[in-house]
CSV table of C-alpha atoms and ligand atoms in Angstrom, one decimal:
chain,number,residue,atom,x,y,z
A,1087,MET,CA,122.2,93.7,102.6
A,1088,ILE,CA,125.3,96.0,102.3
A,1089,LEU,CA,125.2,98.2,99.2
A,1090,ILE,CA,127.6,100.8,97.8
A,1091,SER,CA,126.2,103.8,95.9
A,1092,PRO,CA,128.9,106.0,94.4
A,1093,SER,CA,127.8,109.7,94.1
A,1094,VAL,CA,128.3,111.1,90.6
A,1095,LEU,CA,128.7,114.6,92.2
A,1096,ALA,CA,132.4,113.8,92.3
A,1097,SER,CA,132.6,112.4,88.8
A,1098,ASP,CA,133.7,114.0,85.5
A,1099,PHE,CA,130.5,115.9,84.4
A,1100,SER,CA,131.8,116.2,80.9
A,1101,ALA,CA,131.4,112.4,80.6
A,1102,LEU,CA,128.6,111.5,82.9
A,1103,GLY,CA,127.3,108.6,80.8
A,1104,GLN,CA,130.8,106.9,80.7
A,1105,GLU,CA,131.2,107.6,84.5
A,1106,ALA,CA,127.9,105.8,85.2
A,1107,ALA,CA,129.0,102.8,83.0
A,1108,ARG,CA,132.4,102.8,84.7
A,1109,MET,CA,130.8,102.5,88.2
A,1110,GLU,CA,128.8,99.6,87.0
A,1111,ALA,CA,131.9,97.9,85.7
A,1112,CYS,CA,133.7,98.7,89.0
A,1113,GLY,CA,131.1,96.7,91.0
A,1114,ALA,CA,128.9,99.5,92.4
A,1115,ASP,CA,125.5,98.4,93.6
A,1116,TRP,CA,123.6,101.6,92.9
A,1117,LEU,CA,124.4,105.0,91.4
A,1118,HIS,CA,123.7,108.0,93.7
A,1119,LEU,CA,122.4,111.1,91.9
A,1120,ASP,CA,122.5,114.4,93.9
A,1121,VAL,CA,119.9,116.9,92.7
A,1122,MET,CA,120.4,120.4,94.2
A,1123,ASP,CA,118.3,123.5,93.4
A,1124,GLY,CA,120.4,126.3,94.8
A,1125,HIS,CA,117.5,127.0,97.3
A,1126,PHE,CA,117.2,124.1,99.6
A,1127,VAL,CA,121.0,123.9,99.6
A,1128,PRO,CA,123.5,126.6,98.5
A,1129,ASN,CA,124.6,124.8,95.4
A,1130,ILE,CA,123.1,123.8,92.0
A,1131,SER,CA,124.0,120.4,90.4
A,1132,PHE,CA,121.7,118.9,87.7
A,1133,GLY,CA,118.1,117.9,87.2
A,1134,ALA,CA,115.8,115.3,85.6
A,1135,PRO,CA,117.0,115.9,81.9
A,1136,VAL,CA,120.5,115.0,82.9
A,1137,ILE,CA,119.4,111.8,84.7
A,1138,ARG,CA,117.3,110.9,81.7
A,1139,ALA,CA,120.3,111.3,79.4
A,1140,ILE,CA,122.6,109.0,81.4
A,1141,ARG,CA,119.8,106.4,82.1
A,1142,PRO,CA,120.6,104.2,79.1
A,1143,CYS,CA,124.4,104.2,79.9
A,1144,ALA,CA,124.1,101.9,83.0
A,1145,GLY,CA,121.9,99.2,84.4
A,1146,LEU,CA,122.6,100.2,88.0
A,1147,LYS,CA,119.8,101.2,90.3
A,1148,PHE,CA,119.4,105.0,90.1
A,1149,ASP,CA,119.3,106.3,93.7
A,1150,VAL,CA,118.1,109.9,93.3
A,1151,HIS,CA,118.7,112.2,96.3
A,1152,LEU,CA,116.6,115.4,96.0
A,1153,MET,CA,118.0,118.4,97.8
A,1154,ILE,CA,115.3,120.7,96.6
A,1155,SER,CA,112.6,122.8,98.3
A,1156,GLU,CA,109.6,121.4,96.5
A,1157,PRO,CA,110.2,117.7,95.8
A,1158,LEU,CA,106.4,116.9,95.4
A,1159,ARG,CA,106.3,119.2,92.3
A,1160,TYR,CA,109.0,117.2,90.5
A,1161,ILE,CA,108.4,113.5,91.4
A,1162,GLU,CA,106.9,112.6,88.1
A,1163,ASP,CA,109.8,114.2,86.2
A,1164,PHE,CA,112.3,112.2,88.1
A,1165,VAL,CA,110.4,108.9,87.7
A,1166,LYS,CA,110.0,109.5,84.0
A,1167,ALA,CA,113.8,110.2,83.8
A,1168,GLY,CA,114.5,106.8,85.2
A,1169,ALA,CA,114.8,107.0,89.0
A,1170,ASP,CA,114.4,103.7,90.8
A,1171,ARG,CA,114.4,105.2,94.3
A,1172,ILE,CA,113.7,108.8,95.2
A,1173,THR,CA,114.8,110.2,98.5
A,1174,PHE,CA,113.7,113.7,99.6
A,1175,HIS,CA,114.2,115.8,102.7
A,1176,ILE,CA,111.8,116.0,105.6
A,1177,GLU,CA,113.0,119.6,106.0
A,1178,SER,CA,111.7,120.5,102.5
A,1179,ASP,CA,108.5,122.4,101.9
A,1180,SER,CA,106.5,119.4,100.6
A,1181,PRO,CA,104.3,117.4,102.9
A,1182,ALA,CA,106.1,114.1,103.7
A,1183,ALA,CA,103.2,111.7,103.6
A,1184,GLU,CA,101.8,113.0,100.3
A,1185,THR,CA,105.2,113.0,98.7
A,1186,ILE,CA,105.9,109.4,99.8
A,1187,GLU,CA,102.5,108.4,98.4
A,1188,LYS,CA,103.2,110.2,95.1
A,1189,ILE,CA,106.6,108.4,94.7
A,1190,ARG,CA,105.0,105.0,95.4
A,1191,ALA,CA,102.0,105.7,93.2
A,1192,CYS,CA,104.5,106.3,90.3
A,1193,GLY,CA,105.9,102.8,90.9
A,1194,CYS,CA,109.1,104.1,92.5
A,1195,GLU,CA,110.8,103.3,95.9
A,1196,ALA,CA,110.7,106.0,98.5
A,1197,GLY,CA,113.4,107.4,100.9
A,1198,LEU,CA,113.2,110.2,103.4
A,1199,SER,CA,116.3,112.1,104.6
A,1200,VAL,CA,117.3,114.0,107.7
A,1201,LYS,CA,119.8,116.8,107.8
A,1202,PRO,CA,122.3,116.8,110.7
A,1203,GLY,CA,120.2,119.1,112.8
A,1204,THR,CA,117.0,117.0,112.5
A,1205,PRO,CA,116.4,114.2,115.0
A,1206,ALA,CA,115.8,110.6,113.8
A,1207,GLU,CA,112.4,110.6,115.5
A,1208,ALA,CA,111.1,113.1,112.9
A,1209,VAL,CA,110.8,110.2,110.4
A,1210,PHE,CA,109.3,107.7,112.8
A,1211,PRO,CA,105.7,108.4,111.7
A,1212,TYR,CA,106.6,107.4,108.1
A,1213,LEU,CA,108.7,104.3,108.6
A,1214,GLU,CA,106.0,101.9,107.5
A,1215,THR,CA,105.7,103.6,104.1
A,1216,LEU,CA,109.4,104.0,103.4
A,1217,ASP,CA,112.0,101.9,101.6
A,1218,MET,CA,114.9,103.9,103.1
A,1219,VAL,CA,115.9,106.5,105.6
A,1220,LEU,CA,118.9,108.6,104.7
A,1221,VAL,CA,120.9,110.0,107.6
A,1222,MET,CA,123.1,112.8,106.3
A,1223,THR,CA,126.6,112.7,107.8
A,1224,VAL,CA,127.5,116.2,106.5
A,1225,GLU,CA,125.4,119.3,105.8
A,1226,PRO,CA,123.9,118.6,102.3
A,1227,GLY,CA,125.2,120.7,99.5
A,1228,PHE,CA,128.7,119.8,98.7
A,1229,GLY,CA,130.9,116.8,98.3
A,1230,GLY,CA,134.3,116.3,100.0
A,1231,GLN,CA,133.2,117.3,103.5
A,1232,SER,CA,134.2,115.6,106.8
A,1233,PHE,CA,132.0,112.8,108.2
A,1234,MET,CA,130.1,113.7,111.4
A,1235,PRO,CA,130.4,110.8,113.9
A,1236,ASP,CA,127.7,112.5,116.1
A,1237,MET,CA,125.1,111.3,113.7
A,1238,MET,CA,125.6,107.6,114.7
A,1239,GLY,CA,123.1,107.8,117.5
A,1240,LYS,CA,120.4,108.5,114.9
A,1241,LEU,CA,121.3,105.4,113.0
A,1242,ARG,CA,121.2,103.3,116.2
A,1243,ALA,CA,117.8,104.8,117.1
A,1244,LEU,CA,116.4,104.1,113.6
A,1245,ARG,CA,117.8,100.6,113.5
A,1246,ALA,CA,116.3,99.8,116.9
A,1247,GLU,CA,112.9,101.3,116.0
A,1248,CYS,CA,112.8,99.4,112.7
A,1249,SER,CA,113.7,96.1,114.4
A,1250,ARG,CA,111.0,96.8,117.1
A,1251,ARG,CA,108.4,97.2,114.4
A,1252,GLY,CA,109.7,94.4,112.3
A,1253,LEU,CA,110.5,96.6,109.3
A,1254,ALA,CA,113.3,96.0,106.7
A,1255,VAL,CA,114.0,99.6,105.9
A,1256,ASP,CA,117.4,100.5,104.4
A,1257,LEU,CA,119.4,103.0,106.3
A,1258,GLN,CA,121.7,105.1,104.1
A,1259,VAL,CA,124.6,107.3,105.1
A,1260,ASP,CA,125.8,110.1,102.8
A,1261,GLY,CA,128.7,112.4,103.3
A,1262,GLY,CA,132.4,111.8,104.1
A,1263,ILE,CA,132.1,108.0,103.7
A,1264,GLY,CA,135.4,106.3,103.0
A,1265,ALA,CA,137.8,103.6,104.2
A,1266,LYS,CA,138.2,105.4,107.6
A,1267,THR,CA,134.5,106.0,108.3
A,1268,VAL,CA,132.5,103.2,106.7
A,1269,GLU,CA,132.9,100.8,109.7
A,1270,THR,CA,131.7,103.4,112.2
A,1271,ALA,CA,128.5,103.9,110.1
A,1272,ALA,CA,128.0,100.2,109.5
A,1273,ALA,CA,128.5,99.4,113.2
A,1274,ALA,CA,125.7,101.9,114.0
A,1275,GLY,CA,123.3,100.1,111.6
A,1276,ALA,CA,123.8,101.8,108.2
A,1277,ASN,CA,123.6,99.3,105.3
A,1278,VAL,CA,123.7,101.6,102.2
A,1279,PHE,CA,126.8,103.7,101.8
A,1280,VAL,CA,127.0,106.7,99.5
A,1281,ALA,CA,130.6,107.7,98.6
A,1282,GLY,CA,131.6,110.5,96.2
A,1283,SER,CA,135.1,111.6,96.5
A,1284,ALA,CA,136.4,108.4,98.1
A,1285,VAL,CA,135.4,106.4,94.9
A,1286,PHE,CA,135.8,108.9,92.1
A,1287,GLY,CA,139.0,110.4,93.5
A,1288,ALA,CA,140.6,106.9,93.7
A,1289,ALA,CA,143.0,105.5,91.1
A,1290,ASP,CA,141.3,102.1,91.5
A,1291,PRO,CA,137.6,102.7,92.2
A,1292,ALA,CA,136.8,99.0,91.9
A,1293,ALA,CA,139.2,98.3,94.8
A,1294,VAL,CA,137.7,101.1,96.9
A,1295,ILE,CA,134.2,99.8,96.3
A,1296,ALA,CA,135.2,96.2,97.3
A,1297,ASP,CA,137.0,97.5,100.3
A,1298,LEU,CA,134.1,99.6,101.5
A,1299,ARG,CA,131.8,96.6,101.1
A,1300,ALA,CA,134.1,94.3,102.9
A,1301,LYS,CA,134.6,96.7,105.8
A,1302,ALA,CA,130.9,97.4,106.1
A,1303,THR,CA,130.0,93.8,106.0
A,1304,ALA,CA,132.4,92.9,108.8
A,1305,ALA,CA,131.3,95.8,111.0
A,1306,PHE,CA,127.5,95.5,110.5
A,1307,PRO,CA,125.7,94.2,113.6
A,1308,GLU,CA,124.0,90.7,113.5
B,1121,DX5,C1,126.2,116.0,99.7
B,1121,DX5,C2,125.7,114.9,98.8
B,1121,DX5,C3,126.6,113.7,98.8
B,1121,DX5,C4,128.0,114.0,98.3
B,1121,DX5,C5,128.9,113.0,99.0
B,1121,DX5,O1,125.2,117.0,99.8
B,1121,DX5,O2,124.4,114.5,99.2
B,1121,DX5,O3,126.0,112.7,98.1
B,1121,DX5,O4,128.2,113.7,96.9
B,1121,DX5,O5,130.2,113.3,98.7
B,1121,DX5,P1,131.4,112.8,99.6
B,1121,DX5,O6,131.4,111.3,99.6
B,1121,DX5,O7,132.6,113.3,98.8
B,1121,DX5,O8,131.3,113.3,101.0
B,1122,ZN,ZN1,123.6,112.6,98.3
């Protein structure tokens, strides 16, 4: 299933609750929440208390992307704040298997992400326990960067491996996704598309979300 997850990193932080509600009204499937600790990535965004504050403002699935050094320490906080799916990085300091187990034990869905320098094969041992793999298409840390087409081989490898094992794992792309890049990512096997600046920077976000969904649906293999 093709899903569009706007990233609030590009939204108006003085009105996050309204921005979340606006995305729901614009037809977004999920809401992407980028948590950065200034250590795993060279930027600081927001944490669990902010997510908790905007949780009542929208019924969208909260897709929380943890760009933090020690995700395992904070899983419970993010689940309590209202996360529906938590994605963390395999390059973090937390053990992947234990962190996935913790997320699931808390009743949440689990995603595992790879930075541009990490091969797809790094997440292969965990596929059976995951709801999603996030292939970063920029270096994590900032919105508004250029999409890296070199990452498409990782999506193809992951899609092939999931099919081989009969697994229905979501493949998410994040970074530089917009009208010009969404088809490339969908053709390589991505089915969940994070878009920050392309959606929030648009005069008509509903039209952009519909366009991204239509382009991805047409380009997705099968
Ligand atoms: C980058 C974040 C992204 C970011 C995407 O570290 O993980 O979610 O908000 O922003 P755009 O769509 O503007 O590249
Ligand atoms: Zn993100």
